[in-house]
PDB file of C-alpha atoms in Angstrom:
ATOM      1  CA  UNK A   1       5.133 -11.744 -13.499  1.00 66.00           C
ATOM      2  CA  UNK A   2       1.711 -11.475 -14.961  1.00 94.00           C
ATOM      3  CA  UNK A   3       0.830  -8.846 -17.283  1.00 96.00           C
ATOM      4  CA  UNK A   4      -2.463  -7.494 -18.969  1.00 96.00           C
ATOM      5  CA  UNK A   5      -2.170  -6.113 -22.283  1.00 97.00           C
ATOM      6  CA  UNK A   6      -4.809  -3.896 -23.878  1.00 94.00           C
ATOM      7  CA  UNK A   7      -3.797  -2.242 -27.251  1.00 95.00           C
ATOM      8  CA  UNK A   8      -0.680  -0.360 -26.505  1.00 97.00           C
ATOM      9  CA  UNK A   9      -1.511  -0.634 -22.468  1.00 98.00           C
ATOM     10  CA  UNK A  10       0.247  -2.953 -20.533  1.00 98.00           C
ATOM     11  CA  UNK A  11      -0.764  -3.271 -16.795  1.00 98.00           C
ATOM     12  CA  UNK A  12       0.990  -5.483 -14.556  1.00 98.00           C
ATOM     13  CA  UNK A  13      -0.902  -7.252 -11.739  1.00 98.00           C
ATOM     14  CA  UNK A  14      -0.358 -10.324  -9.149  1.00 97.00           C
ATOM     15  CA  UNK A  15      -3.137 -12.343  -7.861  1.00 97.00           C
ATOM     16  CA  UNK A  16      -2.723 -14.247  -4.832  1.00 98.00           C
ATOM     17  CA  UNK A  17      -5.446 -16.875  -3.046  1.00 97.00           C
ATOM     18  CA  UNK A  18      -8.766 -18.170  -4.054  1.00 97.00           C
ATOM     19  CA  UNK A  19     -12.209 -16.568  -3.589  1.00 98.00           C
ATOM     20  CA  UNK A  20     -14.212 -13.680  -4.321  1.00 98.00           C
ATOM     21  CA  UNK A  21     -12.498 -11.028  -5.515  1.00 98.00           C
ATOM     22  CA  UNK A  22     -10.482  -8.363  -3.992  1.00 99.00           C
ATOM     23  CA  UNK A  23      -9.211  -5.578  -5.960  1.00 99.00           C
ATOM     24  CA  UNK A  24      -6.338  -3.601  -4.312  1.00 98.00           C
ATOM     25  CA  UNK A  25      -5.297  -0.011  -5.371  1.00 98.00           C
ATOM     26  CA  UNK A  26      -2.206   0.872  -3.788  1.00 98.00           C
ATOM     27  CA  UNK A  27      -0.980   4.450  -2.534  1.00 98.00           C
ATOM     28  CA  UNK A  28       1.596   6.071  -3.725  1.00 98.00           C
ATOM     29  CA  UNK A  29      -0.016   9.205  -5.734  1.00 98.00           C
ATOM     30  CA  UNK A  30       0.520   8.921  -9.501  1.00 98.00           C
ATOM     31  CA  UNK A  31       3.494   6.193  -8.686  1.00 98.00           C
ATOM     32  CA  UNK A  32       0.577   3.653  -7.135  1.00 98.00           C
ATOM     33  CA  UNK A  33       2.344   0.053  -7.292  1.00 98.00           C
ATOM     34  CA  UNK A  34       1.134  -3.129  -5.540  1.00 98.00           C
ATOM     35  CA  UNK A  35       4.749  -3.124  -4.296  1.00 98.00           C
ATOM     36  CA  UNK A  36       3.866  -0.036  -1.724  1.00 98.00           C
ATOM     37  CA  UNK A  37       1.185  -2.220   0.339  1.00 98.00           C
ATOM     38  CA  UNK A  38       4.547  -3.419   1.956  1.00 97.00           C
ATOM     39  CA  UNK A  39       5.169  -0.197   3.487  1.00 97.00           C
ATOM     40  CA  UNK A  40       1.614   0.489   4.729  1.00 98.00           C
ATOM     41  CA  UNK A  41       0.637  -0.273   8.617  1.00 97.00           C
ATOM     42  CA  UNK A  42      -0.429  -3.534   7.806  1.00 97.00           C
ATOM     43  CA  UNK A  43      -0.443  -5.740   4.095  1.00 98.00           C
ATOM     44  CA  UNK A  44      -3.706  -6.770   2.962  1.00 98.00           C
ATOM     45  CA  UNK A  45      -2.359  -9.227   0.398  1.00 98.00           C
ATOM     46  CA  UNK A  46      -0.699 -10.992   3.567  1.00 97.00           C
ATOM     47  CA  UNK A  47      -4.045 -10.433   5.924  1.00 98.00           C
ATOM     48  CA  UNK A  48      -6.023 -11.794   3.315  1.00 98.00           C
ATOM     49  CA  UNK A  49      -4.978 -13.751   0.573  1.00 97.00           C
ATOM     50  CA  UNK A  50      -5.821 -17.483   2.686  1.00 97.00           C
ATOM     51  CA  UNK A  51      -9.791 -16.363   2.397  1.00 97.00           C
ATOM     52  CA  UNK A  52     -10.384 -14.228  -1.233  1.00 98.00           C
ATOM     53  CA  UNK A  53      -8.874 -13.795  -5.158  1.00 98.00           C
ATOM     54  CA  UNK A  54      -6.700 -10.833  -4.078  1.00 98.00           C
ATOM     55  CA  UNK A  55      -5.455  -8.990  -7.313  1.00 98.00           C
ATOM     56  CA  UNK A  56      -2.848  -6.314  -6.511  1.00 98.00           C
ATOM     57  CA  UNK A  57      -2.490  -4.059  -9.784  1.00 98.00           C
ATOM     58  CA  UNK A  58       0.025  -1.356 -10.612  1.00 98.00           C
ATOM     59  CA  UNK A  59      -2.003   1.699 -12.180  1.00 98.00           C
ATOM     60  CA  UNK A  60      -0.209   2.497 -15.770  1.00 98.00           C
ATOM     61  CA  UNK A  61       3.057   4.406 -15.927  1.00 98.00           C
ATOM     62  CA  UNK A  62       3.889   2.999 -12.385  1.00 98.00           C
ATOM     63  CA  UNK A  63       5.317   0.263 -10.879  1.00 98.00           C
ATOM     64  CA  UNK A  64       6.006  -2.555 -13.802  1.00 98.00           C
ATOM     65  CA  UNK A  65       3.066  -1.049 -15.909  1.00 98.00           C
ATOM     66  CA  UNK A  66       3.125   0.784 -18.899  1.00 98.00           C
ATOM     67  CA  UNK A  67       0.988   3.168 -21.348  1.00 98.00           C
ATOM     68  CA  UNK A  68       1.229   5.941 -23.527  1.00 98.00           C
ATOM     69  CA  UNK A  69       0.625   9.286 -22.400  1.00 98.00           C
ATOM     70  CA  UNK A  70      -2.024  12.133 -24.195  1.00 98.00           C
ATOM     71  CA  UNK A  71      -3.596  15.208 -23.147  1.00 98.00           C
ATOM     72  CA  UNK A  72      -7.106  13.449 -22.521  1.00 98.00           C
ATOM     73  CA  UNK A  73      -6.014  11.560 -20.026  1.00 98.00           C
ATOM     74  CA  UNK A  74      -7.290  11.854 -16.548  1.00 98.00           C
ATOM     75  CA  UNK A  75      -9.737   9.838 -13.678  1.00 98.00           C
ATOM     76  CA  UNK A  76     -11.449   8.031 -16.277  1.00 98.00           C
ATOM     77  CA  UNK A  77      -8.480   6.828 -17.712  1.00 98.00           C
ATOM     78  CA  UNK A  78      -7.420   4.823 -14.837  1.00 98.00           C
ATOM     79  CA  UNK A  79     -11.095   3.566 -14.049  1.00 98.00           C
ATOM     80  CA  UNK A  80     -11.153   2.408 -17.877  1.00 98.00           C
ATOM     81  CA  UNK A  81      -7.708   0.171 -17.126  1.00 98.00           C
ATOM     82  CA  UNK A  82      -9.132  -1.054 -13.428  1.00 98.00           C
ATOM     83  CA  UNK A  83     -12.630  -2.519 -15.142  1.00 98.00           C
ATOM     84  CA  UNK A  84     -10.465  -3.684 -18.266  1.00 98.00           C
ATOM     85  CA  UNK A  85      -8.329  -5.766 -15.731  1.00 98.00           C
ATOM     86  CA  UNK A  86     -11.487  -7.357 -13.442  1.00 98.00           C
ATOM     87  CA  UNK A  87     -13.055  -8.173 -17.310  1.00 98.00           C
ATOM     88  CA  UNK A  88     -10.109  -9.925 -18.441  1.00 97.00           C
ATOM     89  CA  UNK A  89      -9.872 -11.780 -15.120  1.00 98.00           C
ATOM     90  CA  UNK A  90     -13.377 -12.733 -15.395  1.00 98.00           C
ATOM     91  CA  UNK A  91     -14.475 -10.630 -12.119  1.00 98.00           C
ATOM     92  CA  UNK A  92     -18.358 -10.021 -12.834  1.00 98.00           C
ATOM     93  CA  UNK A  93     -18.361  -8.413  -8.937  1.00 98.00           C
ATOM     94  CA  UNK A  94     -15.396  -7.576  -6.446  1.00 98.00           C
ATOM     95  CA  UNK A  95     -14.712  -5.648  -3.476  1.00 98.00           C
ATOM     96  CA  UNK A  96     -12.407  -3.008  -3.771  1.00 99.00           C
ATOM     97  CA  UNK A  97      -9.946  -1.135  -1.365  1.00 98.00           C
ATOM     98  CA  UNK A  98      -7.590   1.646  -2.065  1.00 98.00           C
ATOM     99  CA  UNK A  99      -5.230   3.737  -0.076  1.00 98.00           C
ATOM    100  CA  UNK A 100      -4.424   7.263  -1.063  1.00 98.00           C
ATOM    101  CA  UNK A 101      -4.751   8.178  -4.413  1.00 98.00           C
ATOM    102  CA  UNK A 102      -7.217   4.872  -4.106  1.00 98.00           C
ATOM    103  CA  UNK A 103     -10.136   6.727  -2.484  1.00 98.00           C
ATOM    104  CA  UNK A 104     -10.808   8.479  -6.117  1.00 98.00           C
ATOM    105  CA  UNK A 105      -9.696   5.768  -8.157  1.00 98.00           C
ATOM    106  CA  UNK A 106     -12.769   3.656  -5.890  1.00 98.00           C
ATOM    107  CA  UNK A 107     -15.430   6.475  -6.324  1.00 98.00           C
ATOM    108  CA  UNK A 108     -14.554   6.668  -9.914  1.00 98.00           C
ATOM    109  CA  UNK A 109     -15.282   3.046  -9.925  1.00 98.00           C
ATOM    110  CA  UNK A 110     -18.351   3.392  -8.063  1.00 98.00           C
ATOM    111  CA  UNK A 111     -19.674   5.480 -10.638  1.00 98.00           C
ATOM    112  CA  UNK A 112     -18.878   3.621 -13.676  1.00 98.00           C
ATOM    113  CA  UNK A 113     -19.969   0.263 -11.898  1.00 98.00           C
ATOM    114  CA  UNK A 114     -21.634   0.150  -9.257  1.00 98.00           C
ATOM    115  CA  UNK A 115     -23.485  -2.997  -9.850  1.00 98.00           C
ATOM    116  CA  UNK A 116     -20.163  -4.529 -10.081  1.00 98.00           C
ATOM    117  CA  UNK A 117     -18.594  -3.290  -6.845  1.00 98.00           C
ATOM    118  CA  UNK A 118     -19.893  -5.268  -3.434  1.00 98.00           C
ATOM    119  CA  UNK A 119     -18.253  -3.035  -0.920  1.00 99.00           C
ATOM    120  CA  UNK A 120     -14.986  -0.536  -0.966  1.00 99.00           C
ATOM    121  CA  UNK A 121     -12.708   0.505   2.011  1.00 99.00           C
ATOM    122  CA  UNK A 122     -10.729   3.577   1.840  1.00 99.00           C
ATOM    123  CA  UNK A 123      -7.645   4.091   3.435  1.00 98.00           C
ATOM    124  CA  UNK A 124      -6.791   7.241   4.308  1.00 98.00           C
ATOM    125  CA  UNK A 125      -8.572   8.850   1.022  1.00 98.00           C
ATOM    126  CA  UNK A 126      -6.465  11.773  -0.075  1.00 98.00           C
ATOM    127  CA  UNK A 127      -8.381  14.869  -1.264  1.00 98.00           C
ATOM    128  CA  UNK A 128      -8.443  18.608  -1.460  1.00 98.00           C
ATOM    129  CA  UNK A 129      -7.972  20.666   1.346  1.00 98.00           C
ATOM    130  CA  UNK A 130      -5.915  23.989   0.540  1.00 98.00           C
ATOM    131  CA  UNK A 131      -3.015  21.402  -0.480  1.00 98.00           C
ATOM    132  CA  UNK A 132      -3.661  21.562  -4.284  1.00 98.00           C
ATOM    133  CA  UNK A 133      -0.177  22.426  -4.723  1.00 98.00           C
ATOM    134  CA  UNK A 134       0.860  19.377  -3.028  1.00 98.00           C
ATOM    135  CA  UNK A 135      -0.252  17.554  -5.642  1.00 98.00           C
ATOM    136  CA  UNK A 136       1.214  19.465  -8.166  1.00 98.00           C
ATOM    137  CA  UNK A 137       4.783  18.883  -6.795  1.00 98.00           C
ATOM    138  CA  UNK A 138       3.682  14.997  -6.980  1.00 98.00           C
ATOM    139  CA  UNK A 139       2.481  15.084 -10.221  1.00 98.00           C
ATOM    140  CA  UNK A 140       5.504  16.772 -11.277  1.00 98.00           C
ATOM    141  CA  UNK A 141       7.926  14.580  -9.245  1.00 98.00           C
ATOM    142  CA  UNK A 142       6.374  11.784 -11.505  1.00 98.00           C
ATOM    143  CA  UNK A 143       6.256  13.266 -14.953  1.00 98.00           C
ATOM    144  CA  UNK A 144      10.056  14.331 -14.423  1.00 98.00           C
ATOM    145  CA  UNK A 145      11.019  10.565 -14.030  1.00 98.00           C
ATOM    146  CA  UNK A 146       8.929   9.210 -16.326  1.00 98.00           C
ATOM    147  CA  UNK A 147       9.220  11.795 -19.517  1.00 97.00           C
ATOM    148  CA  UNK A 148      12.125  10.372 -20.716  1.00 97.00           C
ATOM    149  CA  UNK A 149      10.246   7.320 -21.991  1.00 97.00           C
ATOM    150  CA  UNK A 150       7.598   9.479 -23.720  1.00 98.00           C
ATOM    151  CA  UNK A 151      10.159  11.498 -26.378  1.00 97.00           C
ATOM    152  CA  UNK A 152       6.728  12.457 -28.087  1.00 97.00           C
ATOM    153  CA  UNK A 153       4.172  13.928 -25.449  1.00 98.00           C
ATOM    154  CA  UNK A 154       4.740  17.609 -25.261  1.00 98.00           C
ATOM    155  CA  UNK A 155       4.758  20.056 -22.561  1.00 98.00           C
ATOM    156  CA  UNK A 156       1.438  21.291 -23.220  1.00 98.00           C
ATOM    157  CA  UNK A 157      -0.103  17.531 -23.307  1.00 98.00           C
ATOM    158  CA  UNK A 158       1.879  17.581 -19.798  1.00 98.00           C
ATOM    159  CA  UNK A 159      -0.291  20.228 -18.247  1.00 98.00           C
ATOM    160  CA  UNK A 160      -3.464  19.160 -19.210  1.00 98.00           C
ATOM    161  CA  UNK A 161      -3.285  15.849 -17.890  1.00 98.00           C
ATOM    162  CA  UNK A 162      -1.956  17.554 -14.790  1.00 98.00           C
ATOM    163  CA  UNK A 163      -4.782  19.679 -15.153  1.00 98.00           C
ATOM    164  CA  UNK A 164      -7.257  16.718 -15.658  1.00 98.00           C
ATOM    165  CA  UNK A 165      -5.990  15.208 -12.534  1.00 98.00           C
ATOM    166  CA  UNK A 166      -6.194  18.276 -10.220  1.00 98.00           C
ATOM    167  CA  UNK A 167      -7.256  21.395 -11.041  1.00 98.00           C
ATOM    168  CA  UNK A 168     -11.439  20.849  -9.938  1.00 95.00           C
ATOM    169  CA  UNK A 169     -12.548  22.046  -7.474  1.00 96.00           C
ATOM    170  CA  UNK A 170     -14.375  18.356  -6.196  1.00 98.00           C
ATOM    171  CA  UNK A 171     -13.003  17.596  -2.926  1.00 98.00           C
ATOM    172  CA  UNK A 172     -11.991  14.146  -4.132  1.00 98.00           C
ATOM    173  CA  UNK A 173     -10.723  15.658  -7.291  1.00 98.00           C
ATOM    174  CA  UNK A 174     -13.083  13.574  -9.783  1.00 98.00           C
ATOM    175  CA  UNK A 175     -16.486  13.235  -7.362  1.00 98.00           C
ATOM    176  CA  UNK A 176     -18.307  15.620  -4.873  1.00 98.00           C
ATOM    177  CA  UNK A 177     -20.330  15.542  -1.956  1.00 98.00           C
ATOM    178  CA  UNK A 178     -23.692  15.198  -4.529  1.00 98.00           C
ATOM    179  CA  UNK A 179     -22.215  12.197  -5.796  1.00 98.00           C
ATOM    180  CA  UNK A 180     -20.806  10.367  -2.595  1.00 98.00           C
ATOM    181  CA  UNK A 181     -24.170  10.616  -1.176  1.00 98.00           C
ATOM    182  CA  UNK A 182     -25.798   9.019  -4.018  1.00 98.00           C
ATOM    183  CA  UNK A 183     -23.275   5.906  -3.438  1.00 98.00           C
ATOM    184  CA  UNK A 184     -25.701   3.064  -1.799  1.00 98.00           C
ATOM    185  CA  UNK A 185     -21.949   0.686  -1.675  1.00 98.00           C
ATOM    186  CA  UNK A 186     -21.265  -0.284   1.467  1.00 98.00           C
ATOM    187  CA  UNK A 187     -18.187   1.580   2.511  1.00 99.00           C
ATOM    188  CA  UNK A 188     -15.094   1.301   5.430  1.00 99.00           C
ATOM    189  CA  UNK A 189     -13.396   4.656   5.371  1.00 99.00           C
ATOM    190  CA  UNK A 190     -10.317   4.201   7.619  1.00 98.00           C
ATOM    191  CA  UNK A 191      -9.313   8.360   8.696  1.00 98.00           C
ATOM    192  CA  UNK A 192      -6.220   9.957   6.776  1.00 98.00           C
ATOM    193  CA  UNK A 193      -4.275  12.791   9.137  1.00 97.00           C
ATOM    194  CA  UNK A 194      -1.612  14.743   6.736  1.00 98.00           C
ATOM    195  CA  UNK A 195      -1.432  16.774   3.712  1.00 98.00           C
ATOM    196  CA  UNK A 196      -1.901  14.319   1.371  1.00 98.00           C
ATOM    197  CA  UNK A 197      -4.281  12.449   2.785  1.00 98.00           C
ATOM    198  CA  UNK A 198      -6.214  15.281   5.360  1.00 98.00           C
ATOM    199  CA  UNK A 199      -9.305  14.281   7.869  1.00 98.00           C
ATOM    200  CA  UNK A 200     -11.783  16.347   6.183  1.00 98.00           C
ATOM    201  CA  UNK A 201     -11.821  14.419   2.896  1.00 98.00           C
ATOM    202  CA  UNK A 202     -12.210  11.079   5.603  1.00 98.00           C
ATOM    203  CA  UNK A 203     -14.760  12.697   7.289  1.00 98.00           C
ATOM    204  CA  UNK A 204     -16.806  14.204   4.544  1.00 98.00           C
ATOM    205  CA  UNK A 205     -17.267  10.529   2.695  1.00 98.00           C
ATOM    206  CA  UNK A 206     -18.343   9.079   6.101  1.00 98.00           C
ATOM    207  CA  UNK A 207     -20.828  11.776   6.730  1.00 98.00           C
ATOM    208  CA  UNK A 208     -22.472  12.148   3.480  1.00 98.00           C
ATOM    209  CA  UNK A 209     -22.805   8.830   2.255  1.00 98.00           C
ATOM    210  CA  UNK A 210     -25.416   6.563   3.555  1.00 97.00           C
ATOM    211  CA  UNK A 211     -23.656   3.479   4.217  1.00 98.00           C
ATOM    212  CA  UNK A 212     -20.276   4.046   5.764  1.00 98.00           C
ATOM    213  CA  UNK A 213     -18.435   2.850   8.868  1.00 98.00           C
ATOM    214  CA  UNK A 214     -15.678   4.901   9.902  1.00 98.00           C
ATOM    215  CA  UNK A 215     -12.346   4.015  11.656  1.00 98.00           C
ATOM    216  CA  UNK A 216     -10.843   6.828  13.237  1.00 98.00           C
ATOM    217  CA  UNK A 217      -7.578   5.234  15.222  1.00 98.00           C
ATOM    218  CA  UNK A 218      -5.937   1.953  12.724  1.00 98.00           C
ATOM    219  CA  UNK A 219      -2.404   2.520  12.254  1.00 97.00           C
ATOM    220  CA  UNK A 220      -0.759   1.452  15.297  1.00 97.00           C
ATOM    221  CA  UNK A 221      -0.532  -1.324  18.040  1.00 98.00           C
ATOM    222  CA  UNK A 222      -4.196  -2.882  19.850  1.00 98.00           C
ATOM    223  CA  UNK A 223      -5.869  -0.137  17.298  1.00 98.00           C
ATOM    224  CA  UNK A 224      -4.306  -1.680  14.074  1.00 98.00           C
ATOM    225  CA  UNK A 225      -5.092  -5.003  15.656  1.00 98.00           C
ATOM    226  CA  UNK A 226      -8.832  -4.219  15.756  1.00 98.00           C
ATOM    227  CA  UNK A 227      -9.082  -2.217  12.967  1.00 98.00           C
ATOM    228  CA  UNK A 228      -7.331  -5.546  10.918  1.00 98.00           C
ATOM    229  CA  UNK A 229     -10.553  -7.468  12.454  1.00 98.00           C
ATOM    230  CA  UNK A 230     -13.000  -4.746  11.544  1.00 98.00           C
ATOM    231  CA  UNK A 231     -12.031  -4.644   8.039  1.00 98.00           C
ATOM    232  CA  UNK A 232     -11.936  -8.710   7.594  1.00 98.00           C
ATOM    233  CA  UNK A 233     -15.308  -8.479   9.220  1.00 98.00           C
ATOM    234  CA  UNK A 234     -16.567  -6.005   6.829  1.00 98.00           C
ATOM    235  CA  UNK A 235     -15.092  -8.095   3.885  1.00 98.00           C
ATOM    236  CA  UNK A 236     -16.901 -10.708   5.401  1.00 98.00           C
ATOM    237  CA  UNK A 237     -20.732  -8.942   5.712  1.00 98.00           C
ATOM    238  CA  UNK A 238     -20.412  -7.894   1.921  1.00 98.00           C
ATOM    239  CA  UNK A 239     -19.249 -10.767   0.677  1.00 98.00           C
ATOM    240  CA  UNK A 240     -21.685 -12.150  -1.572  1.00 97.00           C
ATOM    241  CA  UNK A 241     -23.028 -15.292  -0.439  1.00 89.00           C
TER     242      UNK A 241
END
């Protein structure tokens, strides 16, 4: 088990292979845990980890990471533990790719570095799409089984970060449309289907920003074969040389 601690923050990650760096975000909502690539329609750790540095990171609170809780938390947050991580592991540039709750997590690290970030692929990016109360129920769902271990946060410190998370109105939560098309990063958006994760939010960073490639059919049989290609291609095109 590795672990990187920051102050009272203590994020758990596992690297696997040699290379350039790949950082993974996993899905899973506010629970997002390297453990849940095992469940998705194919493991990037296990496609990829014979050809780049592929860190796997559980966001704080989830998984086997830990961190206080406060009423300013939100986006940023997370983005501030992701770049902590890739400092302390001596990542100067990476690529990036995220599932779910990843898509934001990636445009929020877009915009803090985008020097630093030399492509991203999104997996089924969730985003809003008259399912804010979706989100709610997850957020909730995750609070419940996690308040226990944070005897002084109170309900109204609670709400806001709830609030933080999901009450805009951008339809990635913490970016809009302005801001995707001002992302020059070469992206791989791979197209979401369901509540969580619905096409529009897919669609919309594919046809706003300028240098996108977008897989509509990659979750089963000959079209998770070729989309598996089309993203270690992609890797492969970005990767700087």
């Amino acid at each position: 088990m590795t672990n990187f601690t920051q102050g009272s923050v203590d994020i758990h990650y596992d690297e696997y292979g040699s290379g350039f760096p790949l950082l993974l975000i996993a899905p899973g909502g506010m629970r997002s845990a390297a453990s849940f690539w095992e469940s998705t329609p194919w493991n990037p750790i296990t496609q990829l980890a014979d050809q780049y540095r592929v860190i796997a990171m559980d966001q704080r609170n989830a998984g086997r990471s830990t961190a206080p809780v406060s009423a300013e938390d939100g986006w940023a947050t997370y983005t501030a533990d992701q770049l902590a991580l890739m400092d302390h592991l001596g990542c100067e540039q990476f690529h990036l790719a995220g599932m779910c709750i990843g898509g934001p997590y990636i445009m929020g690290l877009i915009g803090a570095a985008p020097e630093r970030v030399a492509s991203a692929t999104l997996f089924q990016t969730i985003g809003l799409d008259e399912n804010r109360h979706a989100f709610y129920d997850m957020f909730d769902d995750w609070e419940a089984a996690i308040r226990d271990a944070h005897p002084d946060v109170d309900e109204a410190a609670w709400k806001q970060f709830r609030s933080n998370m999901y009450d805009g109105d951008n339809f990635l939560f913490n970016v809009d449309r302005d801001f995707v098309a001002s992302v020059q990063t070469p992206l791989l958006v791979l197209l979401g289907n369901d509540l969580y994760h619905p096409e529009s939010s897919s669609r919309i960073v594919h046809d706003v920003a300028p240098n996108s490639t977008l897989i509509e059919d990659w979750m089963d049989g000959d079209a998770r074969a070729a989309a598996m290609e089309q993203f270690a291609a992609f890797l492969a095109e970005h990767t700087p040389g």
